[in-house]
Short mmCIF file of C-alpha atoms in Angstrom, two decimals:
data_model
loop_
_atom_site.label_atom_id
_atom_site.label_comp_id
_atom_site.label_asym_id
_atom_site.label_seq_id
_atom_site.Cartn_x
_atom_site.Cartn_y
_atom_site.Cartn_z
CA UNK A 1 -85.30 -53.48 41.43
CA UNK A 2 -88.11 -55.45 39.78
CA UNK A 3 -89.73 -58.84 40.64
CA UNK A 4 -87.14 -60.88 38.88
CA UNK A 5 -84.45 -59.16 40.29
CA UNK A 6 -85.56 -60.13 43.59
CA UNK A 7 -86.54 -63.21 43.72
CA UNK A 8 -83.60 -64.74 41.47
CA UNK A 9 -81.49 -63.55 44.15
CA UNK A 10 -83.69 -65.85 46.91
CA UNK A 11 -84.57 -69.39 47.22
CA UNK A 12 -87.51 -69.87 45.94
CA UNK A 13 -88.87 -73.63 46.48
CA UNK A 14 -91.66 -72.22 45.20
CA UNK A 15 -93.53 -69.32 44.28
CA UNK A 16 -97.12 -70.53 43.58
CA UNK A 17 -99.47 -67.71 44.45
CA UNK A 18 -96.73 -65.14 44.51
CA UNK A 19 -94.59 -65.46 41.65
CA UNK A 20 -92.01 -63.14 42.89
CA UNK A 21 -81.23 -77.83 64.89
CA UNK A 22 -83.45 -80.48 65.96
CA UNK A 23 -82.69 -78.75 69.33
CA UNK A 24 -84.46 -75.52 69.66
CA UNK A 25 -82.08 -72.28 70.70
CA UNK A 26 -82.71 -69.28 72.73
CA UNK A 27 -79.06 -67.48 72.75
CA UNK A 28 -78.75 -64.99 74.16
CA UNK A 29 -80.92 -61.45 74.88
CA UNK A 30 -79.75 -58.47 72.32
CA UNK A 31 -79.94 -55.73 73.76
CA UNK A 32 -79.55 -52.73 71.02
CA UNK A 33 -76.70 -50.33 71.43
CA UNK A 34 -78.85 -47.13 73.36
CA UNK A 35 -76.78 -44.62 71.17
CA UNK A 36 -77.01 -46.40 67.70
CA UNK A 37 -77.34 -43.45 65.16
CA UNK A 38 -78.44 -45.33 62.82
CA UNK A 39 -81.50 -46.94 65.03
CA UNK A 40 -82.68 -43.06 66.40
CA UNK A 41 -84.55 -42.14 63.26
CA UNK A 42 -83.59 -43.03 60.06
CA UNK A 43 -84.17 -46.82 59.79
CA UNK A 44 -87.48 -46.29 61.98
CA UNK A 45 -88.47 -43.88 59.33
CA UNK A 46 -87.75 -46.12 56.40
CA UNK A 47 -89.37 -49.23 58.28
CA UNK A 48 -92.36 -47.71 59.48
CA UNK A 49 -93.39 -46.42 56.03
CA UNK A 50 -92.62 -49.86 54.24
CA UNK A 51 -94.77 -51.62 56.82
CA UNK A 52 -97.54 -49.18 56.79
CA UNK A 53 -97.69 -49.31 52.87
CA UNK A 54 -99.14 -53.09 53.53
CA UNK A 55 -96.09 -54.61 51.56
CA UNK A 56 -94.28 -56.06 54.67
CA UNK A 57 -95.36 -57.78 57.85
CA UNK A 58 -92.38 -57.40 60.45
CA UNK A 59 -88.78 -56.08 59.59
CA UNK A 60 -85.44 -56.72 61.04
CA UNK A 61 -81.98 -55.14 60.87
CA UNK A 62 -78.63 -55.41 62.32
CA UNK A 63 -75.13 -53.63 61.77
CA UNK A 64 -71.46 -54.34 63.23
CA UNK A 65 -68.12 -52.37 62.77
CA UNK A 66 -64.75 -53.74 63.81
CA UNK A 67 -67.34 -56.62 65.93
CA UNK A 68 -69.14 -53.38 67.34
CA UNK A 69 -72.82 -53.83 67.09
CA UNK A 70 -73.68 -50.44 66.22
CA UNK A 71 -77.67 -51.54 65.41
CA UNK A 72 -80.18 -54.47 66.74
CA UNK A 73 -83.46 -52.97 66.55
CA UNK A 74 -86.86 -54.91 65.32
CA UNK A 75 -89.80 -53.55 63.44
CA UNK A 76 -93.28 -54.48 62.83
CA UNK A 77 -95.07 -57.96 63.55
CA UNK A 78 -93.62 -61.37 63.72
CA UNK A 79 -96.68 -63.35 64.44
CA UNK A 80 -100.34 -61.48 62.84
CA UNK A 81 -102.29 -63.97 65.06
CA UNK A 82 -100.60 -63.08 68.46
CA UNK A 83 -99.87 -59.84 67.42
CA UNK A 84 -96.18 -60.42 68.87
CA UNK A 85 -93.98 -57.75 67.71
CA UNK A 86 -90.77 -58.05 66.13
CA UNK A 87 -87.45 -57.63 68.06
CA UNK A 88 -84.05 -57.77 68.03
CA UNK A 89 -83.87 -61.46 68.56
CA UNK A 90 -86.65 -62.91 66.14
CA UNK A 91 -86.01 -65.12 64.34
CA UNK A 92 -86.12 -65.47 60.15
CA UNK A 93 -85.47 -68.17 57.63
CA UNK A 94 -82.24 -67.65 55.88
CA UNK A 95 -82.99 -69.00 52.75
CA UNK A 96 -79.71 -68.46 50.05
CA UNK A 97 -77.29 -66.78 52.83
CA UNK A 98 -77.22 -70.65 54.02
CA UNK A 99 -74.74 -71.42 50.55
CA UNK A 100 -72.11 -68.88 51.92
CA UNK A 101 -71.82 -71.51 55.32
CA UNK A 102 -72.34 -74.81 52.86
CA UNK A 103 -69.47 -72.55 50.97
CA UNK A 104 -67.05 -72.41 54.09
CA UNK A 105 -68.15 -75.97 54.86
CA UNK A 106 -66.47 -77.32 51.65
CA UNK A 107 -63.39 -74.94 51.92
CA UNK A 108 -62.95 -76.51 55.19
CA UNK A 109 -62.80 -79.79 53.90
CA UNK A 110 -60.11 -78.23 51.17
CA UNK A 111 -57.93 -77.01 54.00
CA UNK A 112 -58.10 -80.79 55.50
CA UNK A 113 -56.91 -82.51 51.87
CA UNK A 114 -59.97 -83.90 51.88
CA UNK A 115 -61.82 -82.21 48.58
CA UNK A 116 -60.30 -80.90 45.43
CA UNK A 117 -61.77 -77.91 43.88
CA UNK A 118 -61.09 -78.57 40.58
CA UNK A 119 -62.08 -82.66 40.72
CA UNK A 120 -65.18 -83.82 38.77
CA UNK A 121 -67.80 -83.67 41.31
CA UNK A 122 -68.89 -87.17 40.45
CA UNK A 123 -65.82 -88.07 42.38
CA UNK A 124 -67.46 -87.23 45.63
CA UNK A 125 -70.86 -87.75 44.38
CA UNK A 126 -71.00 -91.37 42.36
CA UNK A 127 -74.42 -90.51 41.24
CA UNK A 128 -73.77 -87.60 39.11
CA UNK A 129 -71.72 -89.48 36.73
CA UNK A 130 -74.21 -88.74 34.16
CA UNK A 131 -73.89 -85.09 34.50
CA UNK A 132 -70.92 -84.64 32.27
CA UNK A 133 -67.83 -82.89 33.34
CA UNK A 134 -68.95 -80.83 36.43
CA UNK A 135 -66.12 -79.76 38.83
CA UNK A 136 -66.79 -78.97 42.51
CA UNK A 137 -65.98 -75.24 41.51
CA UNK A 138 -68.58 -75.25 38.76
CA UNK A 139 -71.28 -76.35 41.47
CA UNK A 140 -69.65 -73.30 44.02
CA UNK A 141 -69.50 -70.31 41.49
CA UNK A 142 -73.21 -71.54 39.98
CA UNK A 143 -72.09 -72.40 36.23
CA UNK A 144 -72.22 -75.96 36.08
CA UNK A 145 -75.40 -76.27 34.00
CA UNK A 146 -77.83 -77.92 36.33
CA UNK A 147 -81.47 -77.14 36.38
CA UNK A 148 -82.62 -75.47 39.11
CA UNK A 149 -84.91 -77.99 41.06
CA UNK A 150 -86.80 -75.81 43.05
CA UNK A 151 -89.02 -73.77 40.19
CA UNK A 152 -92.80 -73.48 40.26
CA UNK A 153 -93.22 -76.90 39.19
CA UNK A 154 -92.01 -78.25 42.53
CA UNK A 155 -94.96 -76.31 44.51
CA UNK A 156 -96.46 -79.31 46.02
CA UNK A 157 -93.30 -81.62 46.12
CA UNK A 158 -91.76 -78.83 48.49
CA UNK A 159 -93.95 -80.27 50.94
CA UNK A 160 -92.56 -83.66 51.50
CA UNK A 161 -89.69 -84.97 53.72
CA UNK A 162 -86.72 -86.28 51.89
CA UNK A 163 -83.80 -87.54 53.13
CA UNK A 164 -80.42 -86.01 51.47
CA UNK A 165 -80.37 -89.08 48.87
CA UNK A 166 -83.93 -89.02 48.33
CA UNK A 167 -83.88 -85.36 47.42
CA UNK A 168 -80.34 -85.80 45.61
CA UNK A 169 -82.09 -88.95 43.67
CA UNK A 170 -85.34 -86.36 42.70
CA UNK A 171 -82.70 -83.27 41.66
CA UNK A 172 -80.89 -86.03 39.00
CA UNK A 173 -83.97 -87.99 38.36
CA UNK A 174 -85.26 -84.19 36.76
CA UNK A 175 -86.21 -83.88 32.41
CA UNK A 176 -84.16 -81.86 30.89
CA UNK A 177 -81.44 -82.15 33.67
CA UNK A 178 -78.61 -79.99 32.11
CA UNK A 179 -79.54 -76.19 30.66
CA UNK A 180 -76.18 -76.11 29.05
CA UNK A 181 -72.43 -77.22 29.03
CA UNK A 182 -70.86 -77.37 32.17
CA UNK A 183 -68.88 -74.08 32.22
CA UNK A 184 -70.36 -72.42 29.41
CA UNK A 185 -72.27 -69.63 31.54
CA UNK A 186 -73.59 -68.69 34.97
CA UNK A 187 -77.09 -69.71 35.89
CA UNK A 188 -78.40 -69.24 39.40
CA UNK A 189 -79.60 -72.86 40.37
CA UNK A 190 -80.04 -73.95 43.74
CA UNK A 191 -79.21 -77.60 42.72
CA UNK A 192 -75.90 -76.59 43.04
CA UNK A 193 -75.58 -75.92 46.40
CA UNK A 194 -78.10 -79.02 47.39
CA UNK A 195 -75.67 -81.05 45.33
CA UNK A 196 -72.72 -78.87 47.67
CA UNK A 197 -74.44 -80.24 50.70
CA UNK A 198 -74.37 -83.82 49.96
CA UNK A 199 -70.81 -83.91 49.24
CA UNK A 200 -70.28 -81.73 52.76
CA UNK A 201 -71.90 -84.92 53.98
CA UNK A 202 -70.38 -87.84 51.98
CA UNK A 203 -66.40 -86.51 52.54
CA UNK A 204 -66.93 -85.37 55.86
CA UNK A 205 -68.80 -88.95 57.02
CA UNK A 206 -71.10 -86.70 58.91
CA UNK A 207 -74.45 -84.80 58.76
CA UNK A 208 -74.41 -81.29 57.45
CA UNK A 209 -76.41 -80.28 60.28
CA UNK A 210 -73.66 -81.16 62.20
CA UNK A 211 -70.82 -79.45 59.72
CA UNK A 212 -72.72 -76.60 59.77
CA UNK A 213 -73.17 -76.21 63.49
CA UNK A 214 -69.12 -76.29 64.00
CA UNK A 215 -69.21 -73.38 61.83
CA UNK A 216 -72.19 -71.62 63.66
CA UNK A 217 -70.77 -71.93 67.39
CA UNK A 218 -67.00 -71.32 65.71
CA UNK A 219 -68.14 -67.41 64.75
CA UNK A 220 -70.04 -67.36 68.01
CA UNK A 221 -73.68 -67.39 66.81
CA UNK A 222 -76.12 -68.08 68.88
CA UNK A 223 -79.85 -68.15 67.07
CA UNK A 224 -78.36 -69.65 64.06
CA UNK A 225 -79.52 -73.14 63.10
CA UNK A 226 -80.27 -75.86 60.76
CA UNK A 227 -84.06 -75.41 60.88
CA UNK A 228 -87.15 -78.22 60.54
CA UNK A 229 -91.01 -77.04 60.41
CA UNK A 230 -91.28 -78.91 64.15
CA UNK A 231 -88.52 -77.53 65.70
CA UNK A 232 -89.82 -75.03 68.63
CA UNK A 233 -87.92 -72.05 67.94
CA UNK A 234 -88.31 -69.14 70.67
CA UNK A 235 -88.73 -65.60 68.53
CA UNK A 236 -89.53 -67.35 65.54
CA UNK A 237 -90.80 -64.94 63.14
CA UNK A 238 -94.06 -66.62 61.40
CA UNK A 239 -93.92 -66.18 57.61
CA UNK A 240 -96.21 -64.46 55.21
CA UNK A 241 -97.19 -63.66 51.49
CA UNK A 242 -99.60 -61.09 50.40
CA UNK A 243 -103.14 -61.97 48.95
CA UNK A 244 -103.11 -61.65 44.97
CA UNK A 245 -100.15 -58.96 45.73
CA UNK A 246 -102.83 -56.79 47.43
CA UNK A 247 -100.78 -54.42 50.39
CA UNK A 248 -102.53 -55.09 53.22
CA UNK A 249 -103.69 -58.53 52.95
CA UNK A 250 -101.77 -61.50 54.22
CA UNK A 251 -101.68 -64.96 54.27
CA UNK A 252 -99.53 -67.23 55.57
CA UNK A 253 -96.77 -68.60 53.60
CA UNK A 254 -96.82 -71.80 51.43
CA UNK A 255 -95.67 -75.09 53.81
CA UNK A 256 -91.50 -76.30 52.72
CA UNK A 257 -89.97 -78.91 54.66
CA UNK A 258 -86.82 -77.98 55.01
CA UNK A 259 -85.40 -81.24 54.24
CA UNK A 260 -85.61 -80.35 50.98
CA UNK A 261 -83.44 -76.93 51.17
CA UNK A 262 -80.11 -78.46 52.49
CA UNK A 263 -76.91 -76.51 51.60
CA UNK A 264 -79.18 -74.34 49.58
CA UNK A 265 -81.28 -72.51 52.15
CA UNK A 266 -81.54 -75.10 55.19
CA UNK A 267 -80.68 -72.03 57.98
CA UNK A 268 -82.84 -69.63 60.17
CA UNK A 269 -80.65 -66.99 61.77
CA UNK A 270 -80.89 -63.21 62.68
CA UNK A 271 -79.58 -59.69 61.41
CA UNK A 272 -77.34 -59.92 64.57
CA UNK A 273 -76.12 -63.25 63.93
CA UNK A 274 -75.59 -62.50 60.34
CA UNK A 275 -73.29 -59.83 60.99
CA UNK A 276 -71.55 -61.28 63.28
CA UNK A 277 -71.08 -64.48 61.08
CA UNK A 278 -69.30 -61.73 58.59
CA UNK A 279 -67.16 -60.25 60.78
CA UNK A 280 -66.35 -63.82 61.79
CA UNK A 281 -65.80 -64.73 58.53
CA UNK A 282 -63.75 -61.76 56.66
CA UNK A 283 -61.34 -61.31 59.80
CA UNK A 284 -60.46 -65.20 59.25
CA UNK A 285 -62.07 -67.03 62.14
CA UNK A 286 -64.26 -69.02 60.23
CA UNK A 287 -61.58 -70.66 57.22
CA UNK A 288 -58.23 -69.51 56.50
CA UNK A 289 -57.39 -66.28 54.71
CA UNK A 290 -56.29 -68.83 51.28
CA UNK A 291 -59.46 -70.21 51.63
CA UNK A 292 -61.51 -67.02 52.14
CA UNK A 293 -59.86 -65.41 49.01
CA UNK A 294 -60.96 -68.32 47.10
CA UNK A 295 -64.73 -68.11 47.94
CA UNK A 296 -64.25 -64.27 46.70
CA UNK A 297 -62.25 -65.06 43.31
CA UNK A 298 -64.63 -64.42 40.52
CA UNK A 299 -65.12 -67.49 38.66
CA UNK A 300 -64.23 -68.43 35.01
CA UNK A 301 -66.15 -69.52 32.19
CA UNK A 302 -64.96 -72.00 29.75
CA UNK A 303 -64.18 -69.28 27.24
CA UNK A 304 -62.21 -66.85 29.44
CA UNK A 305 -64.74 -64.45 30.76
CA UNK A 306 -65.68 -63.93 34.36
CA UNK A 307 -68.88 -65.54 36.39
CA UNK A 308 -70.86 -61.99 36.43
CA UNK A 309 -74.24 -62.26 38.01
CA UNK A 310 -77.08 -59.75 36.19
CA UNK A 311 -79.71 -60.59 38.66
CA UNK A 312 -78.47 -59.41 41.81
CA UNK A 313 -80.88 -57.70 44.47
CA UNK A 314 -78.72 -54.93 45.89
CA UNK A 315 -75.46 -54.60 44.17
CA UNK A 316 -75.60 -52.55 41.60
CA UNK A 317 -74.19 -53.33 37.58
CA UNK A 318 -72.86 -57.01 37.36
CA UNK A 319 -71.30 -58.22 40.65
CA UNK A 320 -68.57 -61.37 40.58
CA UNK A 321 -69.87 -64.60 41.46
CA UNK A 322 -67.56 -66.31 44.03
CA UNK A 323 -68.92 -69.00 46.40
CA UNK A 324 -72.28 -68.08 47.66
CA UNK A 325 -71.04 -64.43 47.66
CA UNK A 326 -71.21 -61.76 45.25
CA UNK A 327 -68.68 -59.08 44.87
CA UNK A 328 -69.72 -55.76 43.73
CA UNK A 329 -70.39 -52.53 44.61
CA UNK A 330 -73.42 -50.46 46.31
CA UNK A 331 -73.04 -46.61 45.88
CA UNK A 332 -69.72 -46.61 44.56
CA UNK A 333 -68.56 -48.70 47.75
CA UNK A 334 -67.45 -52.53 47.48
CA UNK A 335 -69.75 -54.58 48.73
CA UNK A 336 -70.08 -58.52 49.28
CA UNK A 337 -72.88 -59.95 50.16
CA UNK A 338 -75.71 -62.60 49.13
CA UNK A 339 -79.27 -62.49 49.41
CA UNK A 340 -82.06 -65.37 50.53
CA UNK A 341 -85.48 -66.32 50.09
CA UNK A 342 -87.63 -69.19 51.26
CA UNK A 343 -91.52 -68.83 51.09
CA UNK A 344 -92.43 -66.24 53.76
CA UNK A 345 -89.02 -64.36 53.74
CA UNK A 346 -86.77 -62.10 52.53
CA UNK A 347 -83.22 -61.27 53.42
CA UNK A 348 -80.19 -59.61 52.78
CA UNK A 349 -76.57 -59.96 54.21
CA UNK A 350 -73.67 -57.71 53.37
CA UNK A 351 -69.94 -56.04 53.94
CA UNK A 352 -67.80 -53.28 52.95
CA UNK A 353 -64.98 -54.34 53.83
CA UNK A 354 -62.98 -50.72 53.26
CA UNK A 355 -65.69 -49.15 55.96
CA UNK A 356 -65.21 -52.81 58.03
CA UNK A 357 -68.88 -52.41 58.34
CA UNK A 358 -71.56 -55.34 58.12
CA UNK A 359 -75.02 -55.01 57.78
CA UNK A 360 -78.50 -57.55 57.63
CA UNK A 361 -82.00 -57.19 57.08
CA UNK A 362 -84.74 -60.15 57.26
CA UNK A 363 -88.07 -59.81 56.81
CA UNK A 364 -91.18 -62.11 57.27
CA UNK A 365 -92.88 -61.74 53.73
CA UNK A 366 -92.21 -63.17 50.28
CA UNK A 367 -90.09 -60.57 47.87
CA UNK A 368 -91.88 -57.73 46.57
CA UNK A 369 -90.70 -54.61 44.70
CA UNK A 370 -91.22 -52.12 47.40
CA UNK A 371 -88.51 -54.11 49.75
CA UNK A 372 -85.87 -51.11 51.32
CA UNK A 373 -83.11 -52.65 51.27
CA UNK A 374 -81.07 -49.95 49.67
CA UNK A 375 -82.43 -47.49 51.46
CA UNK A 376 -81.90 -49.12 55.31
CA UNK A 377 -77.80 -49.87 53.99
CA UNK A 378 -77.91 -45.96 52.83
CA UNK A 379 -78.82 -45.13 56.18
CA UNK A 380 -76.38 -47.49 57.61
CA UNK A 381 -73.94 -46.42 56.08
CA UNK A 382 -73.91 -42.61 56.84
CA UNK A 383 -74.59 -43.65 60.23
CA UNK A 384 -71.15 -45.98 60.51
CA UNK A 385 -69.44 -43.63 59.28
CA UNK A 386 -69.91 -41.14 62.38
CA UNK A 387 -68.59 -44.08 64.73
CA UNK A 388 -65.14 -44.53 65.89
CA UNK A 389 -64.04 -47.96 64.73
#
């Protein structure tokens, strides 16, 4: 993987020195499974080296089978100051894995005959009138031409509050607003799934937060929220960047307000919850099976060809684009996941659904190239596969 790879796949407010809900919950104690295979050696072995090579601060990861938890086990640091270690239940930043929720939000608003896939966004969203002829499906499967508002250029707005209409007034107020033709090609841009989030708002006549927290207590999560900079979140995981890339030295991550993330990254969570949220969501708890097949349909460009992603973090070749999930395949296996980023962390959420297996990592640093990723869902994976399920 190199730099780009990674951090195209995040959320990246903004990457200035590193290129690359209002109530706070507790949930509920994890307590790992004491005969995970996967948590006896292996993953400790691939965590322990990446944190000892000074590229990552604390380290994360979860895995579930059939809604078995087969791995909750915690690595490293999650606060350098306090020297608190990380656990099963810290708590990360989301980042991107937040557009597969703002996803199911909008297919739930589908199922109620409330939104039309294929209707001009501007429909829903007056304001984007301007914007040519982008369809709510063009802003789900990332091809409707947008600029993404959250480039290195937006390093020191990322620090002010915004309400939803001031932020969706500064993504259309933008130079050079469209890259290209609605429809002509895919282009990761997290304007989208802002964009996504308003509309959640506007046809639902409620606040995302709320939207999204019906979907969070539906799959039975219970450190998942919409997150703010004051909230006080127990097992928060503080987040960091490294010092002119140099292992070993950290500093802590460049300030967001989250206000300005929305449907685009707005959620903290953990690996447990994540998994669980998958399960949740492929076994058809969270929208209905007609609506889940539709956020995995690869998209369509205006000239035929599919919405292929060439950026993607962990699956390997060109994985489908659905809606805030990419289907492709890891070692030969299909896999459908999405990855996340906000300044300070790094994550990773996945399935394969033929081994009914999910799997999430989340770390507390910004993306770097020595990341293990592949090598902890490796692990997982030969582990699994030795459990009855």
């Amino acid at each position: 993987m190199n730099r780009r790879q990674l951090i195209t796949a995040a959320f990246p407010l903004v990457l200035s020195a590193h290129p690359a809900v209002a109530k706070a919950l507790g949930g509920d104690a994890i307590v790992p499974p004491a005969s995970s295979p996967a948590s006896a050696g292996g993953i400790e072995t691939i965590a322990t080296a990446f944190l000892n090579s000074g590229h990552g601060v604390g380290l994360s990861v979860a895995a579930m089978r059939n809604g078995k938890l087969l791995l909750a086990e915690g690595y490293g640091i999650a606060n350098l100051e306090t020297n608190t270690p990380v656990n099963a239940a810290s708590v990360f930043r989301a980042g991107s894995i937040t557009k597969q929720f703002a996803a199911a939000a909008v297919m739930r608003l589908v199922e109620a005959g409330r939104l039309d896939l294929d209707a001009l966004a501007a429909k829903y969203i007056p304001e984007m009138a301007s914007t040519g002829p982008i369809t709510v499906r063009m802003l789900l499967n990332q091809t409707s031409g947008l600029r993404n508002y959250s480039g290195r250029e937006f390093a020191e707005q990322q620090k002010i509050d915004r309400t939803p209409k001031q932020m969706l007034d500064y993504i259309l107020g933008q130079p050079e607003l469209m890259n290209f033709s609605p429809g002509d090609r895919f282009e990761y841009s997290n304007s989208n799934y802002f964009l996504l989030g308003v509309m959640v708002e506007r046809v639902g006549a409620r606040p995302l937060q709320d939207t999204l927290g019906d979907l969070i207590r539906d799959a039975g999560l219970k450190q998942t929220a919409v997150d703010h900079a004051s909230d006080i979140v127990p097992q928060r995981a503080d987040g960091y960047a490294l010092i002119d890339e140099k292992p070993g030295r950290f500093r802590k991550a460049d300030y967001v307000s989250m206000d300005n993330a929305g449907g685009a990254g707005v959620l903290r969570s953990t690996p447990s919850d994540l998994v669980k949220w998958h399960q949740a969501l492929f076994a058809g708890r969270v929208v209905k099976k007609r609506s889940l097949q539709q956020m995995l349909k690869t998209g369509t460009l205006n000239n035929g060809r599919p919405v292929l992603r060439d950026d993607s973090p962990i699956a390997q070749g060109k994985p489908a684009y659905g809606f805030g999930l990419e289907v492709g395949t890891f070692d030969g296996l299909q896999a459908i996941g999405h990855g996340g980023s906000v300044p300070g962390y790094t994550s990773y959420v996945v399935t394969f659904p033929r081994q009914r297996l999910s799997a999430a990592v989340m770390m507390n640093v910004d993306p770097n190239q020595q990341m293990p990723f592949a090598a902890i869902l490796r692990t997982i994976l030969a582990a699994g596969s030795t459990v009855p399920g």
